[in-house]
Amino acid sequence: MTLAGLSLRAERGRLIDKLTQIDGVFCLALILIAVAGALMMFSIAGSSWEPWAANHITRFGVAFVLMVALAVIDLRVWAAIAYPLYAVSLILLVAVELVGDVRLGAQRWLDLGPLGSFQPSEIMKLGLVLALGRFYHGLSADRARMSWWLLIPAAMIGAPTLLVAHQPDLGTAMLLALTGLTVVILAGLSWKIIFAGLGLALVALPPFILFVLQDYQRQRILTFLNPESDPSGTGYHILQSKIALGSGGLLGKGYGLGSQSQLNFLPEKQTDFIFATLAEEFGFVGCATLLLLYLAVIFMSLRTASLAHSHFGRLTAAGVTSTFALYVLINGAMVMGMAPVVGVPMPLLSYGGSVMLTVMVGFGLVQSVRVHRYTEVTASKSSLI
Amino acid sequence: MNEPSIILSDVNARQSVFHRRAFLLGGGITLGVSALAGRLAYLQLVGNARYAKLATSNQFNFRLLPPPRGLITDRNGAILATNRPNFRLLYARQKDQDPADMVATLAAYVPMDDLRRQRVLRDLGNAPRNTPVAIVEDITWEQFSAVNIRATELPGVTADMGEVRVYPHGGAFAHVIGYVAKVNQEDITETGPNAEPIMLHPGFRIGRQGLEKSLDLELRGRPGAQKVEVDALGRQVRLAPGGDIPATPGKEVQLSLDMDLQVRGLELFGEESGAAVLMDCRSGDLLALVSAPSFDANRFVRGLSTAEYKALATYDHKPLFNKALTATYPPGSTFKTLVAVAALEHGIDPEMTIRCPGYWYFGRRRWRCDGVHGPTNMHDAIASSCDTYFYTISLQLGPDKIADVARRFGLGQAYDIGIPGQKKGLVPDTEYKRRNFPRDPRWHIGETPSLGIGQGYTLVNALQQCVSAARMANGRKALTPRLIRAIGGVPQTDGAAAPDMDFDPAHLALVREAMGSVTTRGTAARTGQIGLGDIRMSGKTGTAQGYNYNGGRGIHGTNGPWHLRDHAWFVGFAPHDTPRYAIAVLVEHGGFGAQAAAPRARDLMRLALLKDPELRSRIERPPAPPVSVADSGAGGQGGPA
C-alpha cells in the first residue's frame, strides 16, 4: 500500500473508479427484465400496482443497490468469507431440519422472530459457489481433473443437496447439485468421470423415481409425461400454461387482455408461471425478446468470468452464471410443459423476494469479479496445492 | 503433500481448461435457450389455433336461458297466462361457505322471515354445490341494485332478472289452466324432455296442474344460451358480446273459453261451491268451465307456505278440486229429459197421461213426488218435474234402454279436452250390476224408478251434463267439447265434426219444447227468465240427493247441515227456438235446483247471449208485433219455486 492509498480523496477516487468498472449494459438488461416482470404484474392485477407490481419494483431497486454495493467489495474479501459462509449455510440447513417451519408440506423456512423468516437454502446457493471456487482456487489442474481430492467438492455439493432434498425441496436441491457440478466441470473435471457419472445417473434414475421420491413428486413426473391424462387435477397447471402460451400466438393478445391469466385459469400467474402470462399477452415476439435479454445477461456474465485473472473469480462468476441460467432453463421448460412442475421461478421476472435477493447478490459477486478482474487472490495459502 | 509451488504452466492449464469449458457451457446454455425458443415457436406459432380455441372454451361458457313460456289466451285473445319480469336473488353454495351465514347476510338486503329462511336453507341443502338457488323472488329494483353493487363481497350471490308466470285473472282460470311450480327431484327423468339441463335452472318452472301440465311441452319452448365470460372458478365475469343463442318461446295456446264468461261464472257462485259449464252447441266450444270456489294460482307459482296450503286443502268447499270435471254427482231430475227421449224412442205416446196424487206406490213402498200434479202428460211431467210420471215410464222401459240413451247423450264418458283427471261417472244398467256386484248381480226392478228420476247409481259431472244439454239443443250431432282452440296458431279439430246421434228429430224437438216450458211455467218459471225479449232459455232443474237417497226422505232444501244438503242442478240452452249455447250449472249442496242453480245459469247465459253479436242484433231489433210474452210474467225475479 502506498501512502496515497491511505488518503480519503484517493479512496473516493478508487471507489468511483470501481463503480465505473461495473457493466452498464449488463445492469440495463437486468432492469429491463425486472420492469417486464412488474409490467406483467400490473396487468394481471387488473391494471393495479397493488398487490405485486409496486412491491416487485421496490424489491428490485433495493436488490440493485445491494448488487452495486457488493460489486465494490474486494474479491479477496469474498474469498476470505467463502468457507465461513458455506459453513454457516450448512449449519442453518441442519437447523431447518431440526426446528424449521413446515409450510405447504415442506420444511424450508427458518423463523427469525421479528426479522421474519427465510430459506437457508437460498444462502447456500451462493455459499456453495463461493466455497467451491475457493477450494479449486488452490487446487492444481491435474488434481482438479482426476484425484482423490475431488471427494472434497463431492461432499461439499452432496451435503447441502441431500439436506435440501430432504426438506423436501427437489427443485432447489437439483439446482444446488447442478450448479456445483457445473463449477466442478469448469474447474477441469476429467471427461471420463463426467461420462461415467452421466451413465450412472441414467441407470440410477428409474429406481430413484420409484423408491426415493414422494408420491406427489412421482405424480408430478407422471403428469409431466402425460399432462392430458388429468386435465383438472395435477395436469391442470401444465395444460393451462400451455394454453396461455399457445393462445398468445405471434404478437400476443395485447397488454392486459390475456384471458388465461386475467381470469385465473393460469395458476401461480405472478410467480412461477409469469412467463406464460407474458407469452399470452405479448406472444412469440415478446417471449423471444425476453429470452434474448436473458441470454445477453448470461453471456455478459460468462465473459466477466473469462476475463478474470484469478481462478477464484473465474469459477465463482461462472458458478453464479450457471445458477441463473439453470433458473431460466428449468422455469422455461416447466412453463412450456417440457419439465415437471417444480417450484423454480423465472429470475427477476417472477414475484418473490428471496430468489430476487439471491440472484442480485450473486450478480454483485459477478460484478465484483469484473471490477477486480486484475486482482490476484492469494487468500490464506499463497500457493497452489 | 507436494511442496507448495506456483507453477506457471499449471496456472495456464487451469485457465485454458476453464476457457474451453466455459465456451462449452455458453454453447450448452445457448442450446437450452434455443430449445426453449423452438418449443415456444411450436406452441405459439404452430399450435396457436388449437390453443386459442382451448383458451376461448376456457374463457366463455354458455349459460342456459329459460325460454319464455307460451301465452295462454281466451277465444278473443285476452291474456289468461303470461310472464312478467322478475328480479330475484340467487345464491350458489360455494366451497368453505356456511349457507346459513350467507342467508343471514342477505337478510340485511332483502326482507326474509324465519319461515322463508328455513325454506331457503332446505332448498340449498338439497341443491348441489355451485347450483344457484332462488333466495327471494320479486325483489324491488332498489333491492336488486343494492345486492348487485355488493356482488363482489358476496361470493356465490347473483341478482338477476328472470320471468315469472302470472295469471292475471287470479282464480277464475285456476282449475282449467292450472299453474306452474318449481321443478322437483321427481320431475327429472333419465331421458326425454324432462332430462334436459334446463330443468335445473332456478328460473325454470314446470306445469304442475291443468293445461299447464298437459300442454307443458308445447308451452315450454326451447331454452336459449347466453355467452358469458367466466373465471377459473366458473363465476360469471361479464356478458360476452355476440354469440347468444336466443331462446325459442313456448307456443301460444288459445282456449275456446271466453274471459268475461269465465270470470262472471266464478263471481256468480259467491260463497257457494259448484261448477258451471257453458258450451257452444254448434261447434262444441267450451266458453266457460268454472269450478267454485277457486284459488289464486299465482300463489302456487311463488311457492305456497304450508299454512296456506293447509287452509286450501282442509276447506270443506274444496277449492283445489275441479268440480266441473273431477267431481261426479247424481243428475237428479235433469236426467228426466233423457228418460223422456228413451220413452219416445220406444214408442210411448207423449200424450199419454199418468195421474199424480203426490205419491206413488211400488210394492208396499211409498215413493213421494214433489207435488200433486194430477193427470200429467210428458210435456207437463218435464215442465213440473213430476216424479210419479217418470217412476212409471222408467219401469216400463227398464234400465238398459235408459242407459243407452244416456250414453248417446254423452254421459258416462271422459272428454279429451286436454285436462287430465276427469271422472267418467256412471250410467248403470243390468250389465253394470252383473259386473260390479258379484254377490247380488241381478238388477232388481225396484232399482229402476230411482234411475228414472236421476238418482240411484247414476253419477255425472258438470261437463257431461253440459254436453248432454248441447246435444239435446243441437238435435242431431253427438257434439264433443273443445277447450283448446289452437296451439301455436294451429287450430285444433272442433267438436262439430261429430257423428249423428240417430234420434228422431221430432222426439228431441218435443223434449226441447217441454224444457222451454220449464222456464215459462214450470219449476224454473221464476228463476229461469233471462229477460231478453223474445229470446228465452229452455232448461231443466234438478235437485239431487247426494248424501243418502232414501226414496225422497233426505234433507231437502237449505235445511240441515251444509254437507248433507241436496245438490242443485240446472241444464239448459238458449235461445229456445234456435239454440246457440248450452249450459250446465251445479251448486254443490245448494238445495233446490230452481233456487240455487237456475238463477246462476240464467245470469251466465244472459251474458253469453249479449256477447254474441248475432243474438245481440236480434235482441236490439225492434220487437215484432205483440207475441205471447205476457203470460210468462216478464222479469221473473222471483223467490224459490
Short mmCIF file of C-alpha atoms in Angstrom, two decimals, chain A residues 72-217:
data_model
loop_
_atom_site.label_atom_id
_atom_site.label_comp_id
_atom_site.label_asym_id
_atom_site.label_seq_id
_atom_site.Cartn_x
_atom_site.Cartn_y
_atom_site.Cartn_z
CA VAL A 72 -17.01 -2.81 -4.92
CA ILE A 73 -16.10 -5.31 -2.23
CA ASP A 74 -12.64 -6.64 -2.89
CA LEU A 75 -12.53 -10.09 -4.36
CA ARG A 76 -10.13 -11.15 -1.61
CA VAL A 77 -12.82 -10.38 0.94
CA TRP A 78 -15.19 -12.66 -0.97
CA ALA A 79 -12.52 -15.33 -0.93
CA ALA A 80 -11.99 -14.85 2.77
CA ILE A 81 -15.67 -15.32 3.67
CA ALA A 82 -16.22 -18.23 1.25
CA TYR A 83 -15.69 -21.08 3.71
CA PRO A 84 -17.32 -19.35 6.70
CA LEU A 85 -20.40 -18.54 4.64
CA TYR A 86 -20.64 -22.12 3.43
CA ALA A 87 -20.27 -23.40 6.97
CA VAL A 88 -22.94 -21.07 8.30
CA SER A 89 -25.32 -22.06 5.48
CA LEU A 90 -24.78 -25.73 6.21
CA ILE A 91 -25.43 -25.20 9.92
CA LEU A 92 -28.63 -23.30 9.08
CA LEU A 93 -29.77 -26.10 6.79
CA VAL A 94 -29.30 -28.55 9.64
CA ALA A 95 -31.16 -26.14 11.90
CA VAL A 96 -34.03 -26.02 9.47
CA GLU A 97 -34.11 -29.78 9.54
CA LEU A 98 -34.45 -29.65 13.33
CA VAL A 99 -36.55 -26.57 14.12
CA GLY A 100 -37.76 -25.21 10.77
CA ASP A 101 -41.28 -24.20 9.94
CA VAL A 102 -43.36 -26.52 7.88
CA ARG A 103 -45.10 -24.58 5.15
CA LEU A 104 -47.04 -26.13 2.31
CA GLY A 105 -45.84 -29.54 3.41
CA ALA A 106 -42.13 -28.78 3.23
CA GLN A 107 -39.71 -27.78 5.92
CA ARG A 108 -37.86 -24.93 4.28
CA TRP A 109 -38.26 -21.93 6.44
CA LEU A 110 -36.32 -20.72 9.42
CA ASP A 111 -38.16 -18.37 11.72
CA LEU A 112 -36.05 -15.45 12.88
CA GLY A 113 -38.70 -13.96 15.08
CA PRO A 114 -39.12 -10.23 14.38
CA LEU A 115 -36.84 -10.42 11.35
CA GLY A 116 -39.29 -12.69 9.61
CA SER A 117 -38.38 -15.99 8.11
CA PHE A 118 -36.11 -17.05 5.34
CA GLN A 119 -34.91 -20.11 3.50
CA PRO A 120 -31.30 -21.06 4.30
CA SER A 121 -31.16 -22.93 1.01
CA GLU A 122 -31.03 -19.56 -0.73
CA ILE A 123 -27.81 -18.55 1.05
CA MET A 124 -26.42 -21.98 0.31
CA LYS A 125 -26.72 -21.36 -3.42
CA LEU A 126 -24.17 -18.58 -3.06
CA GLY A 127 -22.19 -20.23 -0.28
CA LEU A 128 -21.67 -23.37 -2.34
CA VAL A 129 -20.41 -21.45 -5.38
CA LEU A 130 -18.03 -19.39 -3.25
CA ALA A 131 -16.72 -22.38 -1.34
CA LEU A 132 -16.14 -24.44 -4.47
CA GLY A 133 -14.39 -21.50 -6.15
CA ARG A 134 -12.27 -21.05 -3.07
CA PHE A 135 -11.41 -24.75 -2.99
CA TYR A 136 -10.48 -25.04 -6.67
CA HIS A 137 -8.52 -21.83 -6.46
CA GLY A 138 -5.93 -23.75 -4.53
CA LEU A 139 -6.12 -26.99 -6.50
CA SER A 140 -3.83 -27.84 -9.39
CA ALA A 141 -5.21 -28.66 -12.82
CA ASP A 142 -4.16 -32.27 -12.51
CA ARG A 143 -5.88 -32.81 -9.22
CA ALA A 144 -8.94 -30.97 -10.39
CA ARG A 145 -9.04 -33.33 -13.34
CA MET A 146 -8.97 -36.60 -11.51
CA SER A 147 -7.80 -37.33 -7.99
CA TRP A 148 -8.98 -38.30 -4.55
CA TRP A 149 -9.06 -34.61 -3.77
CA LEU A 150 -12.28 -34.49 -5.70
CA LEU A 151 -14.06 -36.23 -2.84
CA ILE A 152 -13.98 -32.90 -1.01
CA PRO A 153 -16.07 -30.95 -3.57
CA ALA A 154 -18.29 -34.03 -3.90
CA ALA A 155 -19.02 -33.82 -0.19
CA MET A 156 -19.38 -30.04 -0.37
CA ILE A 157 -22.08 -30.44 -3.00
CA GLY A 158 -23.62 -33.60 -1.61
CA ALA A 159 -24.25 -32.44 1.94
CA PRO A 160 -26.43 -29.38 1.19
CA THR A 161 -28.11 -31.12 -1.73
CA LEU A 162 -29.27 -34.02 0.42
CA LEU A 163 -30.33 -31.71 3.24
CA VAL A 164 -32.44 -29.59 0.90
CA ALA A 165 -33.84 -32.63 -0.87
CA HIS A 166 -34.94 -33.97 2.50
CA GLN A 167 -37.00 -30.83 3.27
CA PRO A 168 -38.24 -31.75 0.60
CA ASP A 169 -37.46 -29.12 -1.98
CA LEU A 170 -36.45 -31.07 -5.02
CA GLY A 171 -36.19 -28.04 -7.28
CA THR A 172 -33.64 -26.24 -5.13
CA ALA A 173 -31.74 -29.47 -4.44
CA MET A 174 -31.44 -30.08 -8.15
CA LEU A 175 -30.34 -26.50 -8.67
CA LEU A 176 -27.66 -26.81 -5.99
CA ALA A 177 -26.38 -30.06 -7.40
CA LEU A 178 -26.29 -28.83 -10.96
CA THR A 179 -24.63 -25.52 -10.02
CA GLY A 180 -21.99 -27.37 -8.01
CA LEU A 181 -21.35 -29.85 -10.82
CA THR A 182 -21.01 -27.00 -13.31
CA VAL A 183 -18.28 -25.44 -11.19
CA VAL A 184 -16.57 -28.80 -10.83
CA ILE A 185 -16.68 -29.37 -14.56
CA LEU A 186 -15.49 -25.85 -15.35
CA ALA A 187 -12.61 -26.41 -12.96
CA GLY A 188 -11.46 -29.20 -15.23
CA LEU A 189 -13.06 -32.48 -14.21
CA SER A 190 -11.98 -35.37 -16.41
CA TRP A 191 -14.38 -36.22 -19.21
CA LYS A 192 -14.11 -39.85 -18.19
CA ILE A 193 -15.63 -39.08 -14.81
CA ILE A 194 -18.23 -36.84 -16.41
CA PHE A 195 -19.43 -39.52 -18.80
CA ALA A 196 -19.23 -42.24 -16.18
CA GLY A 197 -21.30 -40.09 -13.85
CA LEU A 198 -23.83 -39.41 -16.57
CA GLY A 199 -24.15 -43.11 -17.31
CA LEU A 200 -24.54 -43.89 -13.63
CA ALA A 201 -27.21 -41.20 -13.26
CA LEU A 202 -29.19 -42.67 -16.15
CA VAL A 203 -29.06 -46.12 -14.59
CA ALA A 204 -29.95 -44.81 -11.14
CA LEU A 205 -32.83 -42.62 -12.31
CA PRO A 206 -35.63 -45.22 -12.55
CA PRO A 207 -35.04 -46.75 -9.10
CA PHE A 208 -34.67 -43.24 -7.71
CA ILE A 209 -38.04 -42.24 -9.11
CA LEU A 210 -39.67 -45.43 -7.96
CA PHE A 211 -38.33 -45.69 -4.43
CA VAL A 212 -36.93 -42.39 -3.21
CA LEU A 213 -39.42 -39.81 -4.46
CA GLN A 214 -42.54 -38.91 -2.53
CA ASP A 215 -45.91 -39.76 -4.01
CA TYR A 216 -46.72 -36.21 -5.03
CA GLN A 217 -43.35 -35.86 -6.70
#
